[in-house]
Coordinates of C-alpha atoms and ligand atoms in Angstrom, one line a residue:
M556 CA 0.0 0.0 0.0
N557 CA 1.3 3.4 -1.0
S558 CA 2.1 5.2 2.3
G559 CA 0.8 8.5 0.8
I560 CA -2.7 7.0 0.4
L561 CA -2.7 5.9 4.1
E562 CA -1.5 9.3 5.3
T563 CA -4.2 11.1 3.3
A564 CA -6.8 8.6 4.6
K565 CA -5.6 9.3 8.2
S566 CA -5.7 13.0 7.8
D567 CA -9.3 12.8 6.4
L568 CA -10.5 10.5 9.2
D569 CA -12.2 13.2 11.2
R570 CA -14.2 14.4 8.1
N571 CA -15.1 10.9 6.8
G572 CA -15.5 9.0 10.0
F573 CA -13.6 6.0 8.6
L574 CA -10.4 5.2 6.7
D575 CA -11.4 5.8 3.1
I576 CA -9.0 3.4 1.4
A577 CA -10.0 1.2 -1.5
V578 CA -10.1 -2.5 -0.5
D579 CA -8.9 -5.0 -3.2
P580 CA -12.1 -6.6 -4.4
K581 CA -10.3 -10.0 -4.8
L582 CA -9.7 -10.2 -1.1
D583 CA -11.9 -12.7 0.8
L584 CA -12.7 -10.4 3.7
F585 CA -14.0 -13.2 5.9
V586 CA -10.6 -14.9 5.7
E587 CA -8.7 -11.7 6.1
I588 CA -10.7 -10.6 9.2
E589 CA -10.2 -14.0 10.8
K590 CA -6.5 -13.7 10.2
L591 CA -6.5 -10.2 11.8
K592 CA -8.4 -11.5 14.8
K593 CA -5.7 -14.0 15.6
E594 CA -2.8 -11.7 14.7
K595 CA -4.1 -8.9 17.0
N596 CA -5.9 -10.9 19.6
A597 CA -9.0 -9.0 18.7
V598 CA -12.7 -9.7 19.5
I599 CA -15.5 -8.5 17.3
L600 CA -18.6 -7.5 19.3
A601 CA -21.7 -6.7 17.1
H602 CA -25.1 -5.4 17.7
Y603 CA -28.1 -7.2 16.1
Y604 CA -28.8 -4.2 13.9
Q605 CA -25.5 -4.7 11.9
E606 CA -25.6 -6.0 8.4
P607 CA -25.7 -9.9 8.1
D608 CA -22.1 -10.2 7.0
I609 CA -20.9 -8.4 10.1
Q610 CA -23.1 -10.5 12.3
D611 CA -21.7 -13.6 10.7
I612 CA -18.1 -12.7 11.4
A613 CA -18.7 -11.5 14.9
D614 CA -17.5 -13.4 18.0
Y615 CA -20.5 -12.1 20.0
I616 CA -23.8 -10.6 18.9
G617 CA -26.1 -9.1 21.4
D618 CA -28.2 -6.3 22.8
S619 CA -26.8 -3.3 24.6
L620 CA -26.6 -5.0 28.0
G621 CA -25.0 -8.2 26.6
L622 CA -22.5 -6.1 24.6
A623 CA -21.5 -4.1 27.7
Q624 CA -21.1 -7.2 29.8
E625 CA -19.0 -8.8 27.1
A626 CA -16.8 -5.7 26.7
Q627 CA -16.2 -5.6 30.5
K628 CA -15.0 -9.2 30.7
T629 CA -13.0 -9.7 27.5
N630 CA -9.4 -10.7 27.6
A631 CA -8.8 -9.6 24.0
D632 CA -6.2 -6.8 23.4
M633 CA -8.5 -5.1 20.9
I634 CA -12.3 -4.7 20.9
V635 CA -13.7 -4.2 17.5
F636 CA -17.1 -2.7 18.1
A637 CA -19.6 -3.1 15.3
G638 CA -22.3 -0.9 16.5
V639 CA -22.8 2.8 17.1
H640 CA -20.6 5.3 18.8
F641 CA -22.2 5.2 22.3
M642 CA -21.8 1.4 22.4
A643 CA -18.1 1.6 21.6
E644 CA -17.6 4.4 24.0
T645 CA -19.3 2.3 26.8
A646 CA -16.8 -0.5 26.0
K647 CA -13.9 1.9 26.4
I648 CA -15.4 3.3 29.7
L649 CA -15.6 -0.3 31.1
N650 CA -12.3 -1.6 29.7
P651 CA -9.9 1.4 29.2
T652 CA -6.7 -0.6 28.8
K653 CA -8.0 -2.2 25.6
K654 CA -7.9 -0.5 22.2
V655 CA -11.5 -0.1 21.1
V656 CA -11.9 0.4 17.3
I657 CA -15.2 1.2 15.4
P658 CA -15.6 0.7 11.7
D659 CA -17.1 4.2 11.3
F660 CA -16.7 6.8 13.9
K661 CA -19.7 8.7 12.5
A662 CA -22.1 5.9 13.3
G663 CA -24.0 8.0 15.8
C664 CA -27.6 7.7 17.2
S665 CA -30.5 10.1 16.8
L666 CA -31.7 9.2 20.4
S667 CA -28.3 10.0 21.9
D668 CA -28.1 13.3 19.9
S669 CA -31.5 14.3 21.2
C670 CA -30.0 14.9 24.6
P671 CA -27.1 17.4 24.7
P672 CA -25.3 17.4 28.0
P673 CA -25.4 21.2 28.6
L674 CA -29.2 21.3 28.2
F675 CA -29.7 18.2 30.3
Q676 CA -27.5 19.7 33.0
K677 CA -29.9 22.7 33.2
F678 CA -32.9 20.4 33.3
K679 CA -31.4 18.3 36.1
E680 CA -30.7 21.5 38.1
Q681 CA -34.4 22.4 37.9
H682 CA -35.2 19.1 39.6
P683 CA -32.7 18.7 42.4
D684 CA -34.8 16.2 44.3
H685 CA -34.8 13.7 41.4
V686 CA -32.4 10.9 40.7
V687 CA -31.4 10.5 37.1
V688 CA -31.9 7.2 35.3
S689 CA -30.5 7.2 31.8
Y690 CA -31.0 4.8 28.9
I691 CA -27.6 3.6 27.7
N692 CA -28.3 5.2 24.3
C693 CA -26.7 8.5 25.4
S694 CA -23.2 10.1 25.3
A695 CA -20.6 9.8 28.1
G696 CA -21.5 13.4 29.0
I697 CA -25.1 12.3 29.9
K698 CA -23.9 9.2 31.6
A699 CA -21.6 11.3 33.8
L700 CA -24.7 13.3 34.9
S701 CA -26.7 10.1 35.7
D702 CA -27.1 8.0 38.9
V703 CA -27.7 4.8 37.0
I704 CA -27.8 3.6 33.4
V705 CA -30.4 1.2 32.1
T706 CA -30.9 -0.8 28.8
S707 CA -34.2 -2.0 27.4
S708 CA -33.6 -5.4 29.1
N709 CA -33.1 -4.2 32.6
A710 CA -34.9 -0.8 32.8
R711 CA -37.9 -2.2 34.7
V712 CA -35.8 -4.0 37.3
I713 CA -33.5 -1.0 37.9
V714 CA -36.4 1.5 38.2
E715 CA -38.1 -0.8 40.6
S716 CA -34.9 -0.9 42.7
F717 CA -35.8 2.6 43.8
P718 CA -38.3 3.3 46.6
K719 CA -41.8 3.9 45.2
D720 CA -41.8 7.6 46.3
Q721 CA -38.4 8.3 44.8
K722 CA -38.7 11.1 42.2
I723 CA -36.9 10.1 39.0
I724 CA -35.8 11.8 35.8
F725 CA -35.7 9.3 32.8
A726 CA -33.6 10.3 29.8
P727 CA -33.3 10.4 26.9
D728 CA -36.0 8.1 25.4
K729 CA -39.6 9.3 26.1
N730 CA -41.1 6.1 24.6
L731 CA -39.1 3.7 26.7
G732 CA -39.7 6.0 29.7
A733 CA -43.4 6.0 29.2
Y734 CA -43.5 2.2 28.8
I735 CA -41.5 1.8 32.0
N736 CA -43.9 4.2 33.8
K737 CA -46.8 2.1 32.6
V738 CA -45.5 -1.3 33.7
T739 CA -44.1 0.0 37.0
G740 CA -46.9 2.4 37.9
R741 CA -44.2 5.2 38.4
D742 CA -44.5 8.8 37.2
M743 CA -40.9 9.5 36.0
L744 CA -40.2 12.8 34.5
L745 CA -39.3 12.1 30.8
W746 CA -36.7 13.9 28.7
N747 CA -38.3 14.5 25.2
G748 CA -36.0 12.3 23.1
A749 CA -36.8 9.5 20.7
C750 CA -35.2 7.1 18.1
M751 CA -35.9 8.0 14.5
V752 CA -36.1 4.3 13.5
H753 CA -38.7 3.3 16.1
E754 CA -41.0 6.3 15.6
I755 CA -41.7 5.8 11.9
F756 CA -43.8 2.7 11.9
S757 CA -47.2 3.0 10.3
L758 CA -50.1 1.8 12.5
E759 CA -52.4 1.7 9.4
K760 CA -50.0 -0.5 7.4
I761 CA -49.4 -2.8 10.4
T762 CA -53.1 -3.2 10.9
R763 CA -53.5 -4.1 7.3
L764 CA -50.7 -6.6 7.6
K765 CA -52.3 -8.2 10.6
H766 CA -55.5 -8.7 8.6
Q767 CA -53.5 -10.3 5.8
H768 CA -51.6 -12.5 8.2
P769 CA -54.0 -13.3 11.1
E770 CA -51.6 -16.0 12.3
A771 CA -48.7 -13.5 12.8
K772 CA -47.9 -12.0 16.2
L773 CA -46.8 -8.4 16.5
I774 CA -43.5 -8.0 18.5
A775 CA -42.0 -4.6 19.3
H776 CA -39.0 -2.9 20.9
P777 CA -40.0 -0.5 23.7
E778 CA -38.5 2.4 21.8
C779 CA -41.7 2.3 19.7
E780 CA -44.5 4.7 20.4
E781 CA -47.3 3.9 22.9
P782 CA -50.1 3.2 20.3
L783 CA -48.0 0.6 18.6
L784 CA -46.9 -1.0 21.9
R785 CA -50.6 -1.2 22.9
M786 CA -51.1 -3.5 19.8
A787 CA -48.1 -5.7 20.5
D788 CA -48.2 -9.3 21.6
Y789 CA -44.7 -9.0 23.1
I790 CA -42.4 -6.1 24.0
G791 CA -38.7 -6.6 24.6
S792 CA -35.1 -5.7 23.9
T793 CA -33.5 -7.1 20.8
T794 CA -32.3 -10.2 22.8
G795 CA -35.8 -10.5 24.3
L796 CA -37.5 -10.4 20.9
L797 CA -35.1 -13.0 19.5
K798 CA -35.6 -15.3 22.5
Y799 CA -39.4 -14.9 22.2
T800 CA -39.5 -15.9 18.6
R801 CA -37.3 -18.9 19.3
E802 CA -39.4 -20.2 22.2
D803 CA -42.9 -19.1 21.2
D804 CA -45.1 -21.4 19.1
A805 CA -46.5 -19.0 16.5
T806 CA -45.4 -19.5 12.9
A807 CA -45.2 -15.8 11.9
Y808 CA -44.2 -12.5 13.4
I809 CA -44.5 -8.8 12.4
V810 CA -41.3 -7.3 13.8
A811 CA -41.4 -3.7 14.9
T812 CA -37.7 -2.8 15.3
E813 CA -34.7 -2.3 13.1
T814 CA -34.5 -5.0 10.3
G815 CA -31.0 -6.3 11.2
I816 CA -32.5 -8.5 13.9
L817 CA -34.4 -10.5 11.3
H818 CA -31.1 -12.2 10.3
Q819 CA -30.7 -14.0 13.7
M820 CA -34.5 -14.7 13.9
E821 CA -34.4 -16.4 10.5
K822 CA -31.3 -18.3 11.4
A823 CA -32.7 -19.5 14.7
S824 CA -36.2 -20.4 13.3
P825 CA -35.9 -21.1 9.6
E826 CA -39.4 -22.6 9.5
K827 CA -41.0 -19.4 10.7
T828 CA -41.9 -16.2 8.8
F829 CA -40.6 -12.8 9.8
I830 CA -42.2 -9.7 8.4
P831 CA -40.5 -6.3 9.0
A832 CA -43.2 -3.9 10.4
P833 CA -43.8 -1.3 7.6
P834 CA -42.8 2.3 8.2
D835 CA -44.7 5.4 7.3
N836 CA -42.3 6.4 4.5
S837 CA -42.1 5.9 0.8
C838 CA -38.8 3.9 0.7
A839 CA -40.4 1.3 3.0
C840 CA -37.2 0.8 4.9
N841 CA -36.6 0.8 8.6
D842 CA -32.9 0.4 8.7
C843 CA -31.0 2.6 11.2
P844 CA -28.8 4.8 9.0
H845 CA -26.3 5.1 11.8
M846 CA -25.9 1.3 12.4
K847 CA -25.8 0.7 8.6
R848 CA -22.8 3.1 8.1
N849 CA -20.6 0.1 9.2
T850 CA -19.7 -2.3 6.4
L851 CA -17.5 -5.3 6.1
E852 CA -14.8 -3.3 4.3
K853 CA -14.7 -0.6 7.0
L854 CA -14.6 -3.4 9.6
Y855 CA -11.6 -4.9 7.9
L856 CA -9.8 -1.5 7.6
C857 CA -10.4 -0.5 11.2
M858 CA -8.9 -3.8 12.3
K859 CA -5.9 -3.6 10.0
Y860 CA -5.0 0.0 10.8
E861 CA -6.4 0.1 14.3
M862 CA -8.4 3.2 13.7
P863 CA -10.6 5.0 14.2
D864 CA -10.3 4.2 17.9
I865 CA -12.1 5.6 21.0
I866 CA -10.1 8.0 23.1
M867 CA -11.6 9.4 26.3
D868 CA -10.8 12.0 28.8
E869 CA -10.1 10.1 32.1
T870 CA -12.2 12.4 34.3
L871 CA -15.2 12.0 32.1
R872 CA -14.6 8.2 31.8
L873 CA -14.6 7.7 35.5
A874 CA -17.7 9.8 36.0
A875 CA -19.5 7.9 33.3
K876 CA -18.3 4.5 34.6
K877 CA -20.0 4.9 38.0
P878 CA -23.6 4.7 36.8
I879 CA -22.7 1.9 34.3
D880 CA -21.1 -0.1 37.1
R881 CA -24.3 0.3 39.2
M882 CA -26.4 -1.0 36.3
L883 CA -24.1 -4.0 35.9
E884 CA -24.3 -4.8 39.6
I885 CA -28.1 -4.5 39.8
S886 CA -28.4 -6.6 36.6
A887 CA -26.0 -9.3 37.9
A888 CA -28.0 -9.5 41.2
A889 CA -31.2 -9.9 39.2
G890 CA -29.6 -12.7 37.1
L891 CA -29.7 -10.6 33.9
Ligands
13P1016 P1 -31.2 -3.2 22.6 O1 -30.4 -4.0 21.6 O2 -30.5 -3.1 23.9 O3 -32.6 -3.7 22.8 O4 -31.3 -1.7 22.1 C1 -31.7 -1.4 20.8 C2 -31.1 -0.2 20.4 O5 -31.7 0.9 20.6 C3 -29.9 -0.1 19.7 O6 -29.9 1.1 19.1
SF4_1017 FE1 -30.0 5.1 17.9 FE2 -32.4 4.3 17.0 FE3 -30.3 3.7 15.6 FE4 -30.7 2.5 17.9 S1 -31.9 2.3 16.1 S2 -28.7 3.4 17.2 S3 -31.6 4.1 19.1 S4 -31.0 5.8 16.0

């Protein structure tokens, strides 16, 4: 490789978010990535919303809680995080001596972006008698302002660990917060944030689909809006949804979350039918544009050149780690 091309790619990294270097199309990336894993003692952690090829080469695929637990305990020297930025950042917070690389540094999250730390700091100051419970889909700056972090698979247990009369701010996802309020009977104060992928489903099209497939169950992620959740037969995190389709005896499911999860559902239950819940847009796609910035080529490049990698200010890291540690302790005690 011409060193000039590499130097140009490195200097453009901030602008592009990834190393923009052409990959030889004759390379078998599955073979090359396996080689790099061994050479560098690397582990690939992938979220269920990643493209199928990335899921197939990953060492571990999971939801946000599983990925954080895996990142905390890994002995690998390099964590290759195939997910979005807040997930890779969480891995670095938990395991700072490891190099954490991400295929595309610009793989962000609309939910995380809906809660800027300076605004949230002011909001928190207006409610000094509240504790702050934050969904893991937020920046390290928000985590540092929180008392405890939750994911969609442990939010209920963690909120219920507080006394009934404890005042709580829940950030940043108003839909998950409203759902947890409903199932726990709490009245948490909700930050007005939401995920762009889970708010675009069309109730009208889903109702039509249900009529066309009366045998299909509707399953939904709790980031969806309340009217959709009210129609759902099951609500859960990505891992919860996958487990449900494996263990349940229905033959078809309408899946209201990002489409990446269908890959594992189809692998686990090839005899069943999985229909992505239709969104209210003309392209009929409910892919997360942030998650889907990662590609197999970018994954290969970030492993080969060990960049872009997550670098954190140590004071911020320590402040953000406290509420994540608390989440992991409560989850472990609850057997999650
Ligand atoms: P879980 O995989 O933890 O359910 O979260 C989904 C999500 O929002 C990822 O963006
Ligand atoms: Fe963020 Fe929504 Fe994408 Fe998840 S699916 S990374 S919450 S924008």
